[in-house]
Short mmCIF file of C-alpha atoms in Angstrom, two decimals:
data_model
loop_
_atom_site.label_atom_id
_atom_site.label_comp_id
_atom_site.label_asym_id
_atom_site.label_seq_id
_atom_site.Cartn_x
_atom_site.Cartn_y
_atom_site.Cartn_z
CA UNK A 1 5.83 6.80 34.95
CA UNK A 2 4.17 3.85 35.90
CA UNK A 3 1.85 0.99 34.61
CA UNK A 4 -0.99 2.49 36.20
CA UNK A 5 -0.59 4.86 33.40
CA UNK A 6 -1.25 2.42 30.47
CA UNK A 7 -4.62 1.86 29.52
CA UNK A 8 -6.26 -0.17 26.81
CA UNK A 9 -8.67 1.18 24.62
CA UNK A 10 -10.69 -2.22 24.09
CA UNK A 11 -13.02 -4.85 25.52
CA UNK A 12 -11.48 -7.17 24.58
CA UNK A 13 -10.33 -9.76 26.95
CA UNK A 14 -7.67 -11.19 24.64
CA UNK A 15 -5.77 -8.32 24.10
CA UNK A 16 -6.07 -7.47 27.74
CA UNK A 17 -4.53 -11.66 28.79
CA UNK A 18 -1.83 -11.16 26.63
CA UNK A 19 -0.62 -7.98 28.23
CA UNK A 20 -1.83 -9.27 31.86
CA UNK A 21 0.50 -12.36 31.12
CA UNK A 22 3.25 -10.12 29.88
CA UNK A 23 3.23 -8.75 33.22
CA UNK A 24 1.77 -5.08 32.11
CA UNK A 25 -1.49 -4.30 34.12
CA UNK A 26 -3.43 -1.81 31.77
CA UNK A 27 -6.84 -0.37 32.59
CA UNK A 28 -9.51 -1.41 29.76
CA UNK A 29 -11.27 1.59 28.53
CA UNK A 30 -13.90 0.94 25.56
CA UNK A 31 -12.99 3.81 23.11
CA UNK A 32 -17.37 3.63 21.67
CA UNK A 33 -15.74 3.77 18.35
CA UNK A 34 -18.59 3.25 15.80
CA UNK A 35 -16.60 0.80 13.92
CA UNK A 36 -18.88 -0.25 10.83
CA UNK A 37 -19.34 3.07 10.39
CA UNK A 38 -16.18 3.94 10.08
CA UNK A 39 -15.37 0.57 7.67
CA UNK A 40 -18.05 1.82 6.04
CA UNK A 41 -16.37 5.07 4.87
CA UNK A 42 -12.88 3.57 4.55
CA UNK A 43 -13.90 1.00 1.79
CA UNK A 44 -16.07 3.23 0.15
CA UNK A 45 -12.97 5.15 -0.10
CA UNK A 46 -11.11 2.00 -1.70
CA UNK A 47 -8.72 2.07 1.18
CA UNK A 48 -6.18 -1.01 1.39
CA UNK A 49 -7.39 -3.34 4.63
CA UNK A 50 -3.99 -2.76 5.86
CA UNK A 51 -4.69 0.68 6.00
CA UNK A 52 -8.15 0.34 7.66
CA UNK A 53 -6.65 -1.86 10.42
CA UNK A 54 -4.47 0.57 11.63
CA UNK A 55 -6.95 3.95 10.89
CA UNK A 56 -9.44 1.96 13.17
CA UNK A 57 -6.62 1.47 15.81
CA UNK A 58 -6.06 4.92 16.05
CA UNK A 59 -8.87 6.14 16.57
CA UNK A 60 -9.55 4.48 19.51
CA UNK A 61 -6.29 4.96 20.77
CA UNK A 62 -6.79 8.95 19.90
CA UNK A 63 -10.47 8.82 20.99
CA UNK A 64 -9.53 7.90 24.44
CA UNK A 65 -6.26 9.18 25.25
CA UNK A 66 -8.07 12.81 24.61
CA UNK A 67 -9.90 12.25 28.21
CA UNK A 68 -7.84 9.91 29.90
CA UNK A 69 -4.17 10.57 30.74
CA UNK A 70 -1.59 8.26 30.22
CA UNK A 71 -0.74 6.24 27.03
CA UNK A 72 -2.97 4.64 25.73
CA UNK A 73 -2.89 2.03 23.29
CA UNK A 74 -5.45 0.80 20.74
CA UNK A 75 -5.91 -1.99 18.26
CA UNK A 76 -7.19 -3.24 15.59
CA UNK A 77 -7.10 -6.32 13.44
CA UNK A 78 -8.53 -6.86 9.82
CA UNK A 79 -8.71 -10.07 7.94
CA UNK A 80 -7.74 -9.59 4.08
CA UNK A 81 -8.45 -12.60 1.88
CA UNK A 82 -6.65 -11.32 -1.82
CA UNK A 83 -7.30 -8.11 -1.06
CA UNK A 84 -10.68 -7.92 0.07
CA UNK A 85 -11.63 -7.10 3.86
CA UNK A 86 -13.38 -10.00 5.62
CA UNK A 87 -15.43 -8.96 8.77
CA UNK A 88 -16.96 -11.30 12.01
CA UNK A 89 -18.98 -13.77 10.79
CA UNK A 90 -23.07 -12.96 12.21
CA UNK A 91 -23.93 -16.26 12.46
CA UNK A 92 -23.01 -19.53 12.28
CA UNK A 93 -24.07 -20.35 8.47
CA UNK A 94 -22.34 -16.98 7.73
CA UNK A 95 -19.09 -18.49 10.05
CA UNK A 96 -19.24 -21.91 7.83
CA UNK A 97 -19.20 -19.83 4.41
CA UNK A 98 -16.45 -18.02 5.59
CA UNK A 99 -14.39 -21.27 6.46
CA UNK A 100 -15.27 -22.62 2.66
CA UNK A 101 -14.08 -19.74 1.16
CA UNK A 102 -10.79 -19.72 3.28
CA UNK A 103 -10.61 -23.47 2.28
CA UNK A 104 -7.35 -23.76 0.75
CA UNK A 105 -5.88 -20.49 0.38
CA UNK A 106 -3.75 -18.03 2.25
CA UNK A 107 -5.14 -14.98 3.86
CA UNK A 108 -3.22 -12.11 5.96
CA UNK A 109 -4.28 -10.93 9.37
CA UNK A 110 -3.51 -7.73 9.21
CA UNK A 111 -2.80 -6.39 12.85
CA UNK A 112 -2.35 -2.61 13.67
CA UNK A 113 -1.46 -1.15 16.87
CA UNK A 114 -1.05 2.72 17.70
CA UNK A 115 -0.53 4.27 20.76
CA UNK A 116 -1.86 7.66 21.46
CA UNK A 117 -1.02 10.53 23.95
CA UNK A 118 -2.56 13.68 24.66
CA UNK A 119 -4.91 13.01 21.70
CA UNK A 120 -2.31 12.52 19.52
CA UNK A 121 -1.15 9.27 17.86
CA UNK A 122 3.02 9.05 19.12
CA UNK A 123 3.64 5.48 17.86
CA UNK A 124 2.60 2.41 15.36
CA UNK A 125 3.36 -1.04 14.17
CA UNK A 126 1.77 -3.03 11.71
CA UNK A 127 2.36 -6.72 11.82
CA UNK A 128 0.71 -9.32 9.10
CA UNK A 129 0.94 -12.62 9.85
CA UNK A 130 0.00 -15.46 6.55
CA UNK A 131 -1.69 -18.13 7.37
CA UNK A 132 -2.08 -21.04 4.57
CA UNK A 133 -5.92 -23.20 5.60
CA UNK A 134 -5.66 -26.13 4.78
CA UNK A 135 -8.37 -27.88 1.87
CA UNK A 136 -11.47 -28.28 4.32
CA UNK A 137 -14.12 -30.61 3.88
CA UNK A 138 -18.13 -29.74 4.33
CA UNK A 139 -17.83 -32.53 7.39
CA UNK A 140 -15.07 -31.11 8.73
CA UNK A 141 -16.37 -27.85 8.78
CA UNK A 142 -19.85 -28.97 10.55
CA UNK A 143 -18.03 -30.95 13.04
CA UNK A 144 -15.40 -27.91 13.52
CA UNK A 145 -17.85 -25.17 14.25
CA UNK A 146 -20.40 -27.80 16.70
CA UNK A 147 -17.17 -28.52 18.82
CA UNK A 148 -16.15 -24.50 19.01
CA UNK A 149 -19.50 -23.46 19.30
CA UNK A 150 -20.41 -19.40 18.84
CA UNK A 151 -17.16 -18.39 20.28
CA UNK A 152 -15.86 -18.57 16.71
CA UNK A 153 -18.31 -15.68 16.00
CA UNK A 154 -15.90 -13.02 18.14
CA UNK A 155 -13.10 -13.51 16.32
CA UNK A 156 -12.12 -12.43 12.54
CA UNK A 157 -11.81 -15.26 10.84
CA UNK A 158 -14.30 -17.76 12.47
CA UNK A 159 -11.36 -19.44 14.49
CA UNK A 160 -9.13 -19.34 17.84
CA UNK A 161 -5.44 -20.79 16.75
CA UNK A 162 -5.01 -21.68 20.61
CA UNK A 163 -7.83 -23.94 20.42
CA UNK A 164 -9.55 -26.00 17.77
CA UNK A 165 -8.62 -23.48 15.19
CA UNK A 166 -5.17 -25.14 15.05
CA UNK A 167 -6.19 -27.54 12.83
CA UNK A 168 -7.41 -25.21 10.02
CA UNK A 169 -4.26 -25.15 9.34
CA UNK A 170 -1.26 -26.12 7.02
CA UNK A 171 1.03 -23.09 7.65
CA UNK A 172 1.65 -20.55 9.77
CA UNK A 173 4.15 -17.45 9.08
CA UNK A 174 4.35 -14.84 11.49
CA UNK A 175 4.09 -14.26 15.31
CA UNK A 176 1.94 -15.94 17.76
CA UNK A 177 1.03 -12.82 19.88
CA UNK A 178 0.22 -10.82 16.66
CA UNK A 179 -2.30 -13.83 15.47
CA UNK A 180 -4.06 -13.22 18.46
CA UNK A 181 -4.89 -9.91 17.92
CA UNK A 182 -1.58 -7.85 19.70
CA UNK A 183 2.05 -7.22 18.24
CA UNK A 184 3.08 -7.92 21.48
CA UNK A 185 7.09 -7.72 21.34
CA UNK A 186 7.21 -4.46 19.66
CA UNK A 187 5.11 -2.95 22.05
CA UNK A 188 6.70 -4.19 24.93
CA UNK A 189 10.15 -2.71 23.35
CA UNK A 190 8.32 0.74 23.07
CA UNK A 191 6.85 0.79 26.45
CA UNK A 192 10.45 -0.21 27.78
CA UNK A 193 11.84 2.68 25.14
CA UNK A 194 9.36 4.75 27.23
CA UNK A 195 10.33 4.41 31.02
CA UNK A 196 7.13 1.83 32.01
CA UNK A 197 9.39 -1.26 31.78
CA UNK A 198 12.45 -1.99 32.91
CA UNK A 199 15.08 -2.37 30.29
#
């Protein structure tokens, strides 16, 4: 086995640095996953955003691996503010709302990860970092989302920690890698578990 046989099923290019830098070379395969869709039906169904996260992860893991061979790994991550399932801000009013209501409070990034093989889902790991925002001000806000500009509208929770985002906050519990979007140790154990890695 070899790295050449590890592909991502995602676009995106944040998942795929962190791996890149890791020193695993995956090839990015977009699983065309109807997402909202598929959020849709989950919280219709009153499932926990936990849960959602990692359903969404595998099934693009699944959805791929059943025409591409190899293992394959998908993701997912799902803001959950007190229970409730917060999605991309659309714009940037919607990004600013977003920030007030995170203004002060704790929220969850809940971050699921499956890998698939042969169709078939063969490991998981959910990681959910807390991260405490710190009281923001209407100013603050306006001046936060000018300097980041619409970047902030491709990510979750209307913020990149490894740029301006740091100073939303007051506290941070959890890992790094797994804020960005990738439980990145625990894979990395599995894929050395697995032969693609050396031990």
């Amino acid at each position: 086995m070899s790295q050449s046989d590890i592909i991502l099923a995602s676009g995106s290019e944040s998942r795929r640095n962190l791996l890149l830098s890791a020193g695993v070379e995956a090839v990015c395969v977009k699983p065309n996953v109807d997402e909202e869709a598929a959020k849709a039906t989950f919280r219709a169904e009153g499932m926990r955003v936990a849960d959602q996260a990692m359903r969404l992860a595998e099934l693009k893991a699944v959805k791929v691996s059943r025409s591409r061979e190899g293992l394959v790994i998908g993701g997912d991550q799902m803001l959950n503010l007190e229970g409730e399932a917060m999605d991309k801000p659309v714009d940037m009013a919607d990004a600013a709302n977003h920030l007030r209501r995170f203004s002060g409070k704790a929220h969850t990034l809940e971050t699921a990860i499956v890998v698939a093989e042969g169709g078939q889902p063969v490991w998981r790991h959910l990681a959910k970092p807390k991260l405490t925002v710190r009281p923001l001000s209407d100013a603050f806000i306006s001046s936060y989302l000018e300097q980041s500009g619409e970047d902030v509208l491709k990510t979750v929770g209307a913020y990149q920690l490894e740029r301006l985002g740091a100073q939303l906050f007051s506290r941070i519990e959890g890992d790094y890698f797994s804020i960005l979007g990738l439980p990145l140790l625990p894979l990395l154990d599995y894929l050395r578990t697995r032969g693609f890695l050396e031990a």
